[in-house]
């Protein structure tokens, strides 16, 4: 049984890699237009709530000397929009679920509208930088905006979550946007604009991982209170999407 499960996980990972290159996000971003843009080979898993879809990244100038890389990811969930909105606005609970994502080593809440995140490689418990974010919300959009330059990520970079009613008014459609401000030149800029050996745009690859890991952390937090059940559910989603387990789960074995 264990061997069969491992084989299924491996095949699932390979299937994910085999999907066609991502399509650009449509100019109109109302829900029906966005949902219609999901490629045919990914629609079944997407509408079943098993896949986060990330559109091809957009690059634009950031005068006087810089650029902005932007991404948009979509996911549907049977959970209600109100439950996602409540979770995202409860800043004091972030340390309990945001750090399920292996990118975030530690999350410290500063007052009612700011957080400091220790981030680093997803495979290691070591933090490489601290990113201070201001948390804000307007209507159904909640944003984390970087307050200071993150060497070399610039202040004003952001992660935002927009909560909308799901298809046919059922459940939730979550829009996950990431905007990274960078100098026009530099090691990280060059890296994020390049492609890996499989032809995948590296910025797309990174933001797609971030969107998936954050979404499954939200799902785990909505289904279970803090504790081992929440962690186990996150690991289940993580194994399906990436194989292996987060660094913290490996350490706790």
Short mmCIF file of C-alpha atoms in Angstrom, two decimals, residues 58-190:
data_model
loop_
_atom_site.label_atom_id
_atom_site.label_comp_id
_atom_site.label_asym_id
_atom_site.label_seq_id
_atom_site.Cartn_x
_atom_site.Cartn_y
_atom_site.Cartn_z
CA UNK A 58 3.73 39.99 -16.62
CA UNK A 59 6.74 42.30 -16.65
CA UNK A 60 6.57 46.08 -16.73
CA UNK A 61 8.88 49.03 -16.18
CA UNK A 62 9.30 50.61 -12.76
CA UNK A 63 10.86 54.01 -13.42
CA UNK A 64 13.47 55.31 -13.06
CA UNK A 65 15.62 52.17 -12.70
CA UNK A 66 13.73 49.01 -12.03
CA UNK A 67 11.03 46.62 -13.12
CA UNK A 68 7.97 44.93 -11.68
CA UNK A 69 7.19 41.25 -12.11
CA UNK A 70 3.54 40.38 -11.52
CA UNK A 71 1.59 37.16 -11.29
CA UNK A 72 -2.00 36.05 -10.82
CA UNK A 73 -3.04 32.67 -9.43
CA UNK A 74 -6.59 31.30 -9.10
CA UNK A 75 -8.09 28.57 -6.95
CA UNK A 76 -11.62 27.50 -6.05
CA UNK A 77 -12.75 26.11 -2.71
CA UNK A 78 -16.05 24.84 -1.31
CA UNK A 79 -15.38 26.96 1.80
CA UNK A 80 -17.36 30.20 1.99
CA UNK A 81 -15.94 33.62 1.05
CA UNK A 82 -16.70 34.81 4.59
CA UNK A 83 -14.49 32.09 6.09
CA UNK A 84 -11.51 33.11 3.93
CA UNK A 85 -12.06 36.80 4.66
CA UNK A 86 -12.21 36.14 8.40
CA UNK A 87 -9.03 34.05 8.29
CA UNK A 88 -7.05 36.62 6.30
CA UNK A 89 -8.11 39.56 8.47
CA UNK A 90 -7.27 37.80 11.74
CA UNK A 91 -3.65 38.96 11.71
CA UNK A 92 -3.05 37.74 15.25
CA UNK A 93 -3.51 34.13 14.08
CA UNK A 94 -0.98 34.31 11.22
CA UNK A 95 1.87 32.63 13.13
CA UNK A 96 -0.35 29.57 13.61
CA UNK A 97 -0.96 28.88 9.93
CA UNK A 98 1.22 31.03 7.65
CA UNK A 99 4.30 29.20 8.91
CA UNK A 100 2.84 25.90 7.65
CA UNK A 101 4.21 27.07 4.31
CA UNK A 102 7.89 26.02 4.47
CA UNK A 103 9.04 29.36 3.00
CA UNK A 104 8.03 31.14 6.23
CA UNK A 105 10.20 30.11 9.16
CA UNK A 106 8.65 32.45 11.69
CA UNK A 107 5.93 35.08 11.59
CA UNK A 108 5.86 37.84 14.21
CA UNK A 109 2.80 40.07 14.57
CA UNK A 110 3.45 43.78 15.08
CA UNK A 111 0.36 45.49 16.40
CA UNK A 112 -2.88 44.93 14.52
CA UNK A 113 -1.77 45.65 10.96
CA UNK A 114 1.84 44.55 10.47
CA UNK A 115 3.88 41.35 10.40
CA UNK A 116 7.55 40.44 10.10
CA UNK A 117 8.26 37.22 8.22
CA UNK A 118 11.49 35.28 8.40
CA UNK A 119 11.83 33.65 5.00
CA UNK A 120 14.27 31.27 3.36
CA UNK A 121 14.66 28.14 1.27
CA UNK A 122 11.69 25.83 1.60
CA UNK A 123 13.98 22.84 2.21
CA UNK A 124 15.73 24.35 5.23
CA UNK A 125 14.74 25.77 8.64
CA UNK A 126 17.31 28.53 8.23
CA UNK A 127 15.98 32.06 7.64
CA UNK A 128 17.75 34.13 4.98
CA UNK A 129 15.98 37.46 5.38
CA UNK A 130 13.29 39.24 7.38
CA UNK A 131 10.50 40.87 5.37
CA UNK A 132 8.35 43.46 7.20
CA UNK A 133 4.85 43.76 5.72
CA UNK A 134 2.03 46.22 6.32
CA UNK A 135 -1.31 44.39 6.25
CA UNK A 136 -4.26 46.27 4.77
CA UNK A 137 -7.70 45.43 3.45
CA UNK A 138 -10.32 47.12 1.34
CA UNK A 139 -13.61 45.44 0.51
CA UNK A 140 -12.72 41.83 -0.34
CA UNK A 141 -9.00 42.37 -1.02
CA UNK A 142 -6.33 41.91 1.64
CA UNK A 143 -2.71 42.87 0.92
CA UNK A 144 0.70 42.42 2.48
CA UNK A 145 2.91 45.28 1.30
CA UNK A 146 6.67 45.26 1.91
CA UNK A 147 7.58 48.28 4.03
CA UNK A 148 11.36 48.40 3.48
CA UNK A 149 13.78 47.22 0.83
CA UNK A 150 14.43 43.51 1.19
CA UNK A 151 17.85 43.34 -0.56
CA UNK A 152 17.26 43.38 -3.48
CA UNK A 153 13.45 43.16 -3.36
CA UNK A 154 12.15 46.72 -3.12
CA UNK A 155 9.62 48.28 -0.80
CA UNK A 156 6.14 48.27 -2.33
CA UNK A 157 6.37 44.65 -3.42
CA UNK A 158 3.21 42.88 -2.34
CA UNK A 159 1.18 39.72 -1.93
CA UNK A 160 -2.58 40.11 -2.06
CA UNK A 161 -5.62 37.91 -1.77
CA UNK A 162 -8.99 38.75 -3.31
CA UNK A 163 -11.99 36.75 -2.16
CA UNK A 164 -14.86 36.32 -4.63
CA UNK A 165 -17.92 34.07 -4.85
CA UNK A 166 -17.06 30.79 -6.57
CA UNK A 167 -18.42 29.41 -9.86
CA UNK A 168 -22.22 29.58 -10.02
CA UNK A 169 -22.17 31.37 -6.67
CA UNK A 170 -20.96 28.28 -4.81
CA UNK A 171 -17.93 28.37 -2.51
CA UNK A 172 -15.03 30.74 -3.13
CA UNK A 173 -12.83 31.91 -5.98
CA UNK A 174 -9.56 33.18 -4.50
CA UNK A 175 -7.28 35.46 -6.54
CA UNK A 176 -3.70 35.40 -5.33
CA UNK A 177 -1.60 38.25 -6.77
CA UNK A 178 2.13 38.72 -6.31
CA UNK A 179 4.00 41.85 -7.36
CA UNK A 180 7.78 42.02 -6.96
CA UNK A 181 9.71 45.25 -7.47
CA UNK A 182 13.33 44.71 -8.51
CA UNK A 183 16.30 46.71 -9.76
CA UNK A 184 16.66 46.57 -13.54
CA UNK A 185 19.89 44.60 -13.14
CA UNK A 186 21.33 42.25 -10.56
CA UNK A 187 21.68 38.59 -9.72
CA UNK A 188 18.11 38.05 -8.49
CA UNK A 189 16.63 40.07 -11.36
CA UNK A 190 18.54 37.99 -13.90
#
